[in-house]
Amino acid sequence: MASINLPENRFAALLFDMDGTILSSIASAERVWADWAREQGLDVEAFLPTIHGIQAVETIRRLGLPGVDPVVEAERITRAEIDNVQDVEAIAGVAAFLEDLPTRRWAIVTSAPRALAERRIAAAGLPLPAVLITAEDVSRSKPAPDGYLLAAEQLKVDASDCLVFEDAPAGIESGLSAGARVVVVTATHNHASGGAHPAIESYHGLRVVSEASGVAVLGITSG
């Protein structure tokens, strides 16, 4: 991959998805969801790709399973995921990258419930941001832009001046709908952008330069 700088690569803030973007929880999540899918008589292999990037309750609701309460089942799955974080690990290089960011210049926006998000962030050994937007904070989950718009609002910046780091199609759409520019993280998924956006495999080689009006990000690579 050739190194390039994003055009006008200065941003008011950086907004990060969580799963697949700053940490990998795919093994833990898919283990829990596979058990649930088998209970429901679903085709596990076909079902698992549908769980990424959206709230658990929405994943279940879309199935339209008779006699299944999406809220109750989502809560049950969340409890199981909180108890299964032994495989959670940080994406390569992200810890050092986050450490270089000023506190009010970054946030995490995730479709996970807050308790699960905090558990996974801790399990990955990453810092908890001053602004953490979770499933409870918005009425519409990704791909709606609500989470990223709220994060920008809480950081007191415009979403159009932000750079979003995402890995899943729903999240990419969410960031774009908020008016932000998007970088795709391909550490766990390599299908999300189709080359339409700059991409990184890890955070190694990325550098952040703090300025009075925001941050500059250097070392983003083309897909």
Short mmCIF file of C-alpha atoms in Angstrom, two decimals:
data_model
loop_
_atom_site.label_atom_id
_atom_site.label_comp_id
_atom_site.label_asym_id
_atom_site.label_seq_id
_atom_site.Cartn_x
_atom_site.Cartn_y
_atom_site.Cartn_z
CA MET A 1 0.00 0.00 0.00
CA ALA A 2 1.23 3.49 -0.86
CA SER A 3 1.18 6.06 1.91
CA ILE A 4 -0.99 9.11 1.27
CA ASN A 5 -2.35 11.95 3.33
CA LEU A 6 -6.06 12.62 3.35
CA PRO A 7 -6.89 15.90 1.61
CA GLU A 8 -6.89 18.68 4.19
CA ASN A 9 -6.12 16.06 6.82
CA ARG A 10 -6.85 18.26 9.80
CA PHE A 11 -9.88 17.36 11.88
CA ALA A 12 -11.71 18.80 14.85
CA ALA A 13 -11.99 15.29 16.33
CA LEU A 14 -11.56 11.60 15.57
CA LEU A 15 -14.56 9.32 16.14
CA PHE A 16 -14.03 5.57 16.51
CA ASP A 17 -16.35 2.62 16.24
CA MET A 18 -15.39 -0.05 18.78
CA ASP A 19 -15.72 -3.68 17.64
CA GLY A 20 -13.48 -4.41 14.69
CA THR A 21 -12.11 -0.86 14.71
CA ILE A 22 -10.15 -0.34 17.93
CA LEU A 23 -10.51 -3.85 19.30
CA SER A 24 -11.35 -7.31 18.06
CA SER A 25 -14.15 -9.12 19.85
CA ILE A 26 -15.19 -11.23 16.89
CA ALA A 27 -14.25 -14.59 18.43
CA SER A 28 -16.10 -13.89 21.68
CA ALA A 29 -19.13 -12.36 19.99
CA GLU A 30 -19.50 -15.08 17.38
CA ARG A 31 -19.18 -17.80 20.03
CA VAL A 32 -22.09 -16.32 22.01
CA TRP A 33 -24.22 -15.59 18.96
CA ALA A 34 -23.59 -19.04 17.47
CA ASP A 35 -24.89 -20.67 20.64
CA TRP A 36 -28.00 -18.47 20.50
CA ALA A 37 -28.54 -19.14 16.80
CA ARG A 38 -28.40 -22.88 17.35
CA GLU A 39 -31.05 -22.53 20.10
CA GLN A 40 -33.29 -20.81 17.55
CA GLY A 41 -32.67 -23.41 14.85
CA LEU A 42 -30.92 -20.93 12.58
CA ASP A 43 -28.24 -21.63 10.00
CA VAL A 44 -25.25 -20.43 12.05
CA GLU A 45 -22.90 -19.96 9.11
CA ALA A 46 -25.40 -17.82 7.22
CA PHE A 47 -26.50 -15.90 10.31
CA LEU A 48 -23.19 -14.80 11.87
CA PRO A 49 -22.21 -12.29 9.15
CA THR A 50 -25.40 -10.34 9.92
CA ILE A 51 -24.55 -9.49 13.53
CA HIS A 52 -21.78 -6.95 12.97
CA GLY A 53 -22.16 -3.20 13.23
CA ILE A 54 -25.75 -2.95 14.49
CA GLN A 55 -27.48 -3.28 17.85
CA ALA A 56 -28.26 -6.80 19.02
CA VAL A 57 -31.95 -5.97 19.43
CA GLU A 58 -32.12 -4.87 15.78
CA THR A 59 -30.36 -8.04 14.61
CA ILE A 60 -32.95 -10.16 16.41
CA ARG A 61 -35.89 -7.98 15.41
CA ARG A 62 -35.03 -8.34 11.73
CA LEU A 63 -35.32 -12.11 12.01
CA GLY A 64 -39.01 -11.88 12.88
CA LEU A 65 -38.90 -15.10 14.90
CA PRO A 66 -42.31 -16.08 16.27
CA GLY A 67 -42.57 -16.01 20.06
CA VAL A 68 -39.17 -14.34 20.46
CA ASP A 69 -38.96 -11.02 22.33
CA PRO A 70 -36.03 -9.12 20.78
CA VAL A 71 -35.45 -7.00 23.88
CA VAL A 72 -35.35 -9.95 26.26
CA GLU A 73 -33.11 -11.98 23.97
CA ALA A 74 -30.75 -9.06 23.34
CA GLU A 75 -30.34 -8.58 27.09
CA ARG A 76 -29.58 -12.28 27.49
CA ILE A 77 -26.99 -12.16 24.74
CA THR A 78 -25.39 -9.04 26.21
CA ARG A 79 -25.00 -10.72 29.61
CA ALA A 80 -23.32 -13.69 27.92
CA GLU A 81 -21.00 -11.39 25.95
CA ILE A 82 -19.99 -9.53 29.12
CA ASP A 83 -18.99 -12.89 30.60
CA ASN A 84 -17.02 -13.86 27.49
CA VAL A 85 -14.25 -11.33 26.89
CA GLN A 86 -11.25 -13.63 27.14
CA ASP A 87 -10.58 -13.34 23.40
CA VAL A 88 -10.91 -9.55 23.19
CA GLU A 89 -7.73 -7.78 22.09
CA ALA A 90 -6.73 -4.35 20.85
CA ILE A 91 -6.17 -3.74 17.14
CA ALA A 92 -2.44 -3.48 16.48
CA GLY A 93 -1.00 -0.04 17.24
CA VAL A 94 -4.22 1.54 18.45
CA ALA A 95 -3.22 1.93 22.11
CA ALA A 96 -0.26 4.18 21.27
CA PHE A 97 -2.32 6.09 18.73
CA LEU A 98 -5.09 6.84 21.24
CA GLU A 99 -2.56 7.89 23.87
CA ASP A 100 -1.37 10.68 21.56
CA LEU A 101 -4.87 12.14 21.18
CA PRO A 102 -5.99 15.03 23.38
CA THR A 103 -8.90 14.04 25.65
CA ARG A 104 -11.47 16.27 23.96
CA ARG A 105 -10.41 15.32 20.43
CA TRP A 106 -11.73 11.76 20.27
CA ALA A 107 -14.72 9.62 21.13
CA ILE A 108 -16.01 6.07 20.73
CA VAL A 109 -19.40 5.43 19.08
CA THR A 110 -20.61 1.85 19.38
CA SER A 111 -23.82 -0.10 18.88
CA ALA A 112 -23.00 -2.13 22.00
CA PRO A 113 -24.71 -1.45 25.35
CA ARG A 114 -22.60 0.63 27.75
CA ALA A 115 -21.84 -2.21 30.18
CA LEU A 116 -20.55 -4.40 27.36
CA ALA A 117 -18.58 -1.56 25.77
CA GLU A 118 -16.82 -0.69 29.03
CA ARG A 119 -16.07 -4.36 29.66
CA ARG A 120 -14.54 -4.89 26.22
CA ILE A 121 -12.53 -1.66 26.30
CA ALA A 122 -11.06 -2.68 29.65
CA ALA A 123 -10.38 -6.23 28.45
CA ALA A 124 -8.46 -4.83 25.49
CA GLY A 125 -6.39 -2.61 27.79
CA LEU A 126 -7.54 0.60 26.11
CA PRO A 127 -8.40 3.93 27.71
CA LEU A 128 -12.01 4.89 28.32
CA PRO A 129 -12.73 8.12 26.41
CA ALA A 130 -14.34 11.20 27.89
CA VAL A 131 -17.15 10.72 25.34
CA LEU A 132 -18.52 7.21 24.88
CA ILE A 133 -21.74 6.90 22.88
CA THR A 134 -23.48 3.53 23.30
CA ALA A 135 -26.74 1.84 22.36
CA GLU A 136 -28.62 3.48 25.23
CA ASP A 137 -27.73 7.00 24.08
CA VAL A 138 -29.52 7.08 20.73
CA SER A 139 -32.96 6.08 19.51
CA ARG A 140 -31.69 5.01 16.09
CA SER A 141 -28.67 2.74 15.71
CA LYS A 142 -26.23 2.56 12.80
CA PRO A 143 -26.57 3.01 9.85
CA ALA A 144 -28.43 6.11 11.11
CA PRO A 145 -25.99 8.97 11.85
CA ASP A 146 -27.33 9.66 15.36
CA GLY A 147 -24.41 8.25 17.32
CA TYR A 148 -21.74 10.17 15.44
CA LEU A 149 -23.78 13.36 15.51
CA LEU A 150 -24.19 13.04 19.28
CA ALA A 151 -20.48 12.37 19.80
CA ALA A 152 -19.58 15.48 17.82
CA GLU A 153 -22.11 17.51 19.78
CA GLN A 154 -20.68 16.34 23.11
CA LEU A 155 -17.16 17.18 21.91
CA LYS A 156 -18.49 20.60 20.83
CA VAL A 157 -17.41 20.17 17.21
CA ASP A 158 -19.20 19.76 13.89
CA ALA A 159 -19.50 16.19 12.62
CA SER A 160 -18.50 17.43 9.17
CA ASP A 161 -15.12 18.37 10.65
CA CYS A 162 -14.54 14.86 12.03
CA LEU A 163 -12.81 11.71 10.79
CA VAL A 164 -14.63 8.46 11.51
CA PHE A 165 -12.82 5.11 11.85
CA GLU A 166 -15.12 2.20 10.96
CA ASP A 167 -15.03 -1.41 9.83
CA ALA A 168 -18.59 -2.45 8.92
CA PRO A 169 -20.92 -1.24 6.15
CA ALA A 170 -23.57 0.00 8.60
CA GLY A 171 -20.98 2.06 10.44
CA ILE A 172 -19.46 3.47 7.27
CA GLU A 173 -22.90 4.60 6.15
CA SER A 174 -23.51 6.09 9.59
CA GLY A 175 -20.33 8.16 9.46
CA LEU A 176 -20.98 9.38 5.94
CA SER A 177 -24.58 10.26 6.79
CA ALA A 178 -23.27 12.37 9.68
CA GLY A 179 -21.19 14.31 7.16
CA ALA A 180 -17.83 13.03 8.33
CA ARG A 181 -15.01 11.56 6.30
CA VAL A 182 -14.34 7.86 6.85
CA VAL A 183 -11.31 5.60 7.14
CA VAL A 184 -11.99 1.86 6.96
CA VAL A 185 -10.16 -0.48 9.36
CA THR A 186 -9.65 -3.86 7.68
CA ALA A 187 -8.09 -5.76 10.59
CA THR A 188 -11.11 -8.04 11.03
CA HIS A 189 -13.20 -7.38 7.89
CA ASN A 190 -11.80 -6.78 4.42
CA HIS A 191 -15.02 -6.24 2.53
CA ALA A 192 -16.49 -3.11 4.01
CA SER A 193 -15.57 -0.26 1.64
CA GLY A 194 -14.92 -1.78 -1.75
CA GLY A 195 -12.00 0.65 -2.08
CA ALA A 196 -14.24 3.72 -1.87
CA HIS A 197 -12.47 5.06 1.23
CA PRO A 198 -8.91 5.18 2.57
CA ALA A 199 -8.11 2.01 4.53
CA ILE A 200 -5.76 0.85 7.26
CA GLU A 201 -4.91 -2.68 8.38
CA SER A 202 -3.56 -1.45 11.72
CA TYR A 203 -2.62 1.78 13.45
CA HIS A 204 1.11 1.19 13.05
CA GLY A 205 2.64 3.99 11.05
CA LEU A 206 -0.15 6.45 11.81
CA ARG A 207 0.82 9.66 13.54
CA VAL A 208 -1.28 12.40 15.08
CA VAL A 209 -0.19 16.02 15.39
CA SER A 210 -2.14 18.14 17.85
CA GLU A 211 -3.01 21.67 16.85
CA ALA A 212 -5.01 24.45 18.48
CA SER A 213 -8.03 23.78 16.27
CA GLY A 214 -7.86 19.98 16.22
CA VAL A 215 -5.57 17.19 15.10
CA ALA A 216 -3.80 16.19 11.90
CA VAL A 217 -3.59 12.50 11.00
CA LEU A 218 -0.57 11.39 9.01
CA GLY A 219 0.10 8.03 7.40
CA ILE A 220 -3.35 6.95 6.21
CA THR A 221 -2.95 4.48 3.36
CA SER A 222 -4.97 3.94 0.23
CA GLY A 223 -7.00 0.76 -0.11
#
